[in-house]
Amino acid sequence: MAFLWVVLGLLAAALLGWPVTAGVLRIARDVGNPPPPPPAVLRGGLAIGILERLAVAAAILADEPVAIAYVVAVKGLGRYAELKETPAAAERFIIGTLTSMLWAAAVAVPVRLYLL
């Protein structure tokens, strides 16, 4: 039964986080700002976000919080060149990353607590 909860938690963290992250990015774009130009889009963001949420949730479920720091470091280093060139993309990157990680934690922590 514990295996089922872990699998369901990982799937919920990885896949259901996309609409949450997209919604927060939409709110951040619209709140108190004039209509902006189309936002800079970083290629592969959807796939990277799914993998990021999966890794964060797995780290929490495995009681390895230091692994979350590795995820942040790898993601930041991998995008550094693109973020340096485009400030708008950097802002979206930060908002999206924080939202994505908070979603993964919000799903994984209750599953972990239930399994304890």
PDB file of C-alpha atoms in Angstrom:
ATOM      1  CA  MET A   1       0.000   0.000   0.000  1.00  0.00           C
ATOM      2  CA  ALA A   2       2.890   2.355   0.767  1.00  0.00           C
ATOM      3  CA  PHE A   3       4.246   1.819  -2.752  1.00  0.00           C
ATOM      4  CA  LEU A   4       0.911   2.931  -4.208  1.00  0.00           C
ATOM      5  CA  TRP A   5       0.953   6.126  -2.134  1.00  0.00           C
ATOM      6  CA  VAL A   6       4.505   6.893  -3.216  1.00  0.00           C
ATOM      7  CA  VAL A   7       3.650   6.364  -6.890  1.00  0.00           C
ATOM      8  CA  LEU A   8       0.471   8.448  -6.639  1.00  0.00           C
ATOM      9  CA  GLY A   9       2.346  11.198  -4.802  1.00  0.00           C
ATOM     10  CA  LEU A  10       5.091  11.299  -7.418  1.00  0.00           C
ATOM     11  CA  LEU A  11       2.580  11.386 -10.273  1.00  0.00           C
ATOM     12  CA  ALA A  12       0.512  14.128  -8.628  1.00  0.00           C
ATOM     13  CA  ALA A  13       3.616  16.197  -7.894  1.00  0.00           C
ATOM     14  CA  ALA A  14       5.053  15.802 -11.389  1.00  0.00           C
ATOM     15  CA  LEU A  15       1.976  16.079 -13.594  1.00  0.00           C
ATOM     16  CA  LEU A  16      -0.531  18.233 -11.705  1.00  0.00           C
ATOM     17  CA  GLY A  17       2.030  20.936 -11.022  1.00  0.00           C
ATOM     18  CA  TRP A  18       2.016  22.167 -14.610  1.00  0.00           C
ATOM     19  CA  PRO A  19      -1.430  23.849 -14.469  1.00  0.00           C
ATOM     20  CA  VAL A  20      -0.579  25.344 -11.078  1.00  0.00           C
ATOM     21  CA  THR A  21       2.720  26.762 -12.324  1.00  0.00           C
ATOM     22  CA  ALA A  22       1.134  28.068 -15.540  1.00  0.00           C
ATOM     23  CA  GLY A  23      -1.593  29.759 -13.497  1.00  0.00           C
ATOM     24  CA  VAL A  24       0.868  31.467 -11.171  1.00  0.00           C
ATOM     25  CA  LEU A  25       2.933  32.665 -14.147  1.00  0.00           C
ATOM     26  CA  ARG A  26      -0.246  34.065 -15.729  1.00  0.00           C
ATOM     27  CA  ILE A  27      -1.134  35.890 -12.506  1.00  0.00           C
ATOM     28  CA  ALA A  28       2.404  37.263 -12.172  1.00  0.00           C
ATOM     29  CA  ARG A  29       2.220  38.547 -15.736  1.00  0.00           C
ATOM     30  CA  ASP A  30      -1.173  40.217 -15.319  1.00  0.00           C
ATOM     31  CA  VAL A  31      -1.084  41.739 -11.818  1.00  0.00           C
ATOM     32  CA  GLY A  32      -0.476  45.468 -11.845  1.00  0.00           C
ATOM     33  CA  ASN A  33       1.334  45.492 -15.150  1.00  0.00           C
ATOM     34  CA  PRO A  34       0.444  47.022 -18.496  1.00  0.00           C
ATOM     35  CA  PRO A  35      -0.035  44.486 -21.285  1.00  0.00           C
ATOM     36  CA  PRO A  36       3.445  43.049 -21.758  1.00  0.00           C
ATOM     37  CA  PRO A  37       5.118  41.865 -24.914  1.00  0.00           C
ATOM     38  CA  PRO A  38       4.979  38.111 -25.347  1.00  0.00           C
ATOM     39  CA  PRO A  39       7.044  36.566 -22.555  1.00  0.00           C
ATOM     40  CA  ALA A  40      10.358  34.951 -23.293  1.00  0.00           C
ATOM     41  CA  VAL A  41       9.883  31.215 -23.386  1.00  0.00           C
ATOM     42  CA  LEU A  42      12.691  28.871 -22.497  1.00  0.00           C
ATOM     43  CA  ARG A  43      12.710  25.716 -24.596  1.00  0.00           C
ATOM     44  CA  GLY A  44      12.024  22.475 -22.776  1.00  0.00           C
ATOM     45  CA  GLY A  45      10.407  24.180 -19.809  1.00  0.00           C
ATOM     46  CA  LEU A  46       7.480  21.769 -19.550  1.00  0.00           C
ATOM     47  CA  ALA A  47       9.657  18.658 -19.559  1.00  0.00           C
ATOM     48  CA  ILE A  48      12.183  20.218 -17.187  1.00  0.00           C
ATOM     49  CA  GLY A  49       9.379  21.259 -14.839  1.00  0.00           C
ATOM     50  CA  ILE A  50       7.960  17.744 -14.723  1.00  0.00           C
ATOM     51  CA  LEU A  51      11.387  16.280 -14.006  1.00  0.00           C
ATOM     52  CA  GLU A  52      12.069  18.972 -11.400  1.00  0.00           C
ATOM     53  CA  ARG A  53       8.825  18.275  -9.521  1.00  0.00           C
ATOM     54  CA  LEU A  54       9.458  14.538  -9.735  1.00  0.00           C
ATOM     55  CA  ALA A  55      12.977  14.960  -8.313  1.00  0.00           C
ATOM     56  CA  VAL A  56      11.842  17.270  -5.504  1.00  0.00           C
ATOM     57  CA  ALA A  57       8.983  14.975  -4.506  1.00  0.00           C
ATOM     58  CA  ALA A  58      11.280  11.935  -4.638  1.00  0.00           C
ATOM     59  CA  ALA A  59      13.854  13.731  -2.462  1.00  0.00           C
ATOM     60  CA  ILE A  60      11.196  14.538   0.131  1.00  0.00           C
ATOM     61  CA  LEU A  61       9.760  11.032   0.094  1.00  0.00           C
ATOM     62  CA  ALA A  62      13.261   9.545   0.410  1.00  0.00           C
ATOM     63  CA  ASP A  63      14.108  11.945   3.274  1.00  0.00           C
ATOM     64  CA  GLU A  64      17.013  13.395   1.285  1.00  0.00           C
ATOM     65  CA  PRO A  65      16.410  17.177   1.377  1.00  0.00           C
ATOM     66  CA  VAL A  66      19.935  17.962   0.180  1.00  0.00           C
ATOM     67  CA  ALA A  67      18.949  16.494  -3.190  1.00  0.00           C
ATOM     68  CA  ILE A  68      16.632  19.480  -3.659  1.00  0.00           C
ATOM     69  CA  ALA A  69      19.681  21.760  -3.613  1.00  0.00           C
ATOM     70  CA  TYR A  70      21.218  19.660  -6.378  1.00  0.00           C
ATOM     71  CA  VAL A  71      18.074  20.038  -8.473  1.00  0.00           C
ATOM     72  CA  VAL A  72      18.127  23.830  -8.058  1.00  0.00           C
ATOM     73  CA  ALA A  73      21.855  24.007  -8.843  1.00  0.00           C
ATOM     74  CA  VAL A  74      21.657  21.853 -11.958  1.00  0.00           C
ATOM     75  CA  LYS A  75      18.626  23.725 -13.253  1.00  0.00           C
ATOM     76  CA  GLY A  76      20.204  27.136 -12.641  1.00  0.00           C
ATOM     77  CA  LEU A  77      23.529  26.217 -14.203  1.00  0.00           C
ATOM     78  CA  GLY A  78      21.822  24.650 -17.194  1.00  0.00           C
ATOM     79  CA  ARG A  79      19.833  27.813 -17.893  1.00  0.00           C
ATOM     80  CA  TYR A  80      22.456  30.387 -16.896  1.00  0.00           C
ATOM     81  CA  ALA A  81      23.400  31.534 -20.406  1.00  0.00           C
ATOM     82  CA  GLU A  82      19.773  31.994 -21.479  1.00  0.00           C
ATOM     83  CA  LEU A  83      18.805  33.760 -18.256  1.00  0.00           C
ATOM     84  CA  LYS A  84      21.762  36.123 -18.443  1.00  0.00           C
ATOM     85  CA  GLU A  85      20.651  37.353 -21.885  1.00  0.00           C
ATOM     86  CA  THR A  86      16.938  37.778 -21.144  1.00  0.00           C
ATOM     87  CA  PRO A  87      15.786  39.425 -17.883  1.00  0.00           C
ATOM     88  CA  ALA A  88      12.121  38.632 -18.613  1.00  0.00           C
ATOM     89  CA  ALA A  89      12.977  34.956 -18.956  1.00  0.00           C
ATOM     90  CA  ALA A  90      14.930  35.098 -15.695  1.00  0.00           C
ATOM     91  CA  GLU A  91      11.877  36.426 -13.845  1.00  0.00           C
ATOM     92  CA  ARG A  92       9.648  33.708 -15.292  1.00  0.00           C
ATOM     93  CA  PHE A  93      12.314  31.132 -14.441  1.00  0.00           C
ATOM     94  CA  ILE A  94      12.379  32.163 -10.776  1.00  0.00           C
ATOM     95  CA  ILE A  95       8.591  32.328 -10.424  1.00  0.00           C
ATOM     96  CA  GLY A  96       8.112  29.038 -12.250  1.00  0.00           C
ATOM     97  CA  THR A  97      10.829  27.239 -10.294  1.00  0.00           C
ATOM     98  CA  LEU A  98       9.539  28.374  -6.904  1.00  0.00           C
ATOM     99  CA  THR A  99       5.947  27.533  -7.775  1.00  0.00           C
ATOM    100  CA  SER A 100       6.932  24.163  -9.153  1.00  0.00           C
ATOM    101  CA  MET A 101       8.990  23.253  -6.097  1.00  0.00           C
ATOM    102  CA  LEU A 102       6.344  24.445  -3.651  1.00  0.00           C
ATOM    103  CA  TRP A 103       3.756  22.324  -5.465  1.00  0.00           C
ATOM    104  CA  ALA A 104       5.986  19.246  -5.322  1.00  0.00           C
ATOM    105  CA  ALA A 105       6.589  19.795  -1.610  1.00  0.00           C
ATOM    106  CA  ALA A 106       2.892  20.409  -0.940  1.00  0.00           C
ATOM    107  CA  VAL A 107       2.099  17.031  -2.493  1.00  0.00           C
ATOM    108  CA  ALA A 108       5.049  15.029  -1.143  1.00  0.00           C
ATOM    109  CA  VAL A 109       5.039  16.187   2.489  1.00  0.00           C
ATOM    110  CA  PRO A 110       1.513  14.940   3.290  1.00  0.00           C
ATOM    111  CA  VAL A 111       2.280  11.613   1.580  1.00  0.00           C
ATOM    112  CA  ARG A 112       5.474  11.292   3.619  1.00  0.00           C
ATOM    113  CA  LEU A 113       3.648  12.172   6.844  1.00  0.00           C
ATOM    114  CA  TYR A 114       0.938   9.624   6.035  1.00  0.00           C
ATOM    115  CA  LEU A 115       3.547   6.925   5.457  1.00  0.00           C
ATOM    116  CA  LEU A 116       5.240   7.636   8.786  1.00  0.00           C
TER     117      LEU A 116
END
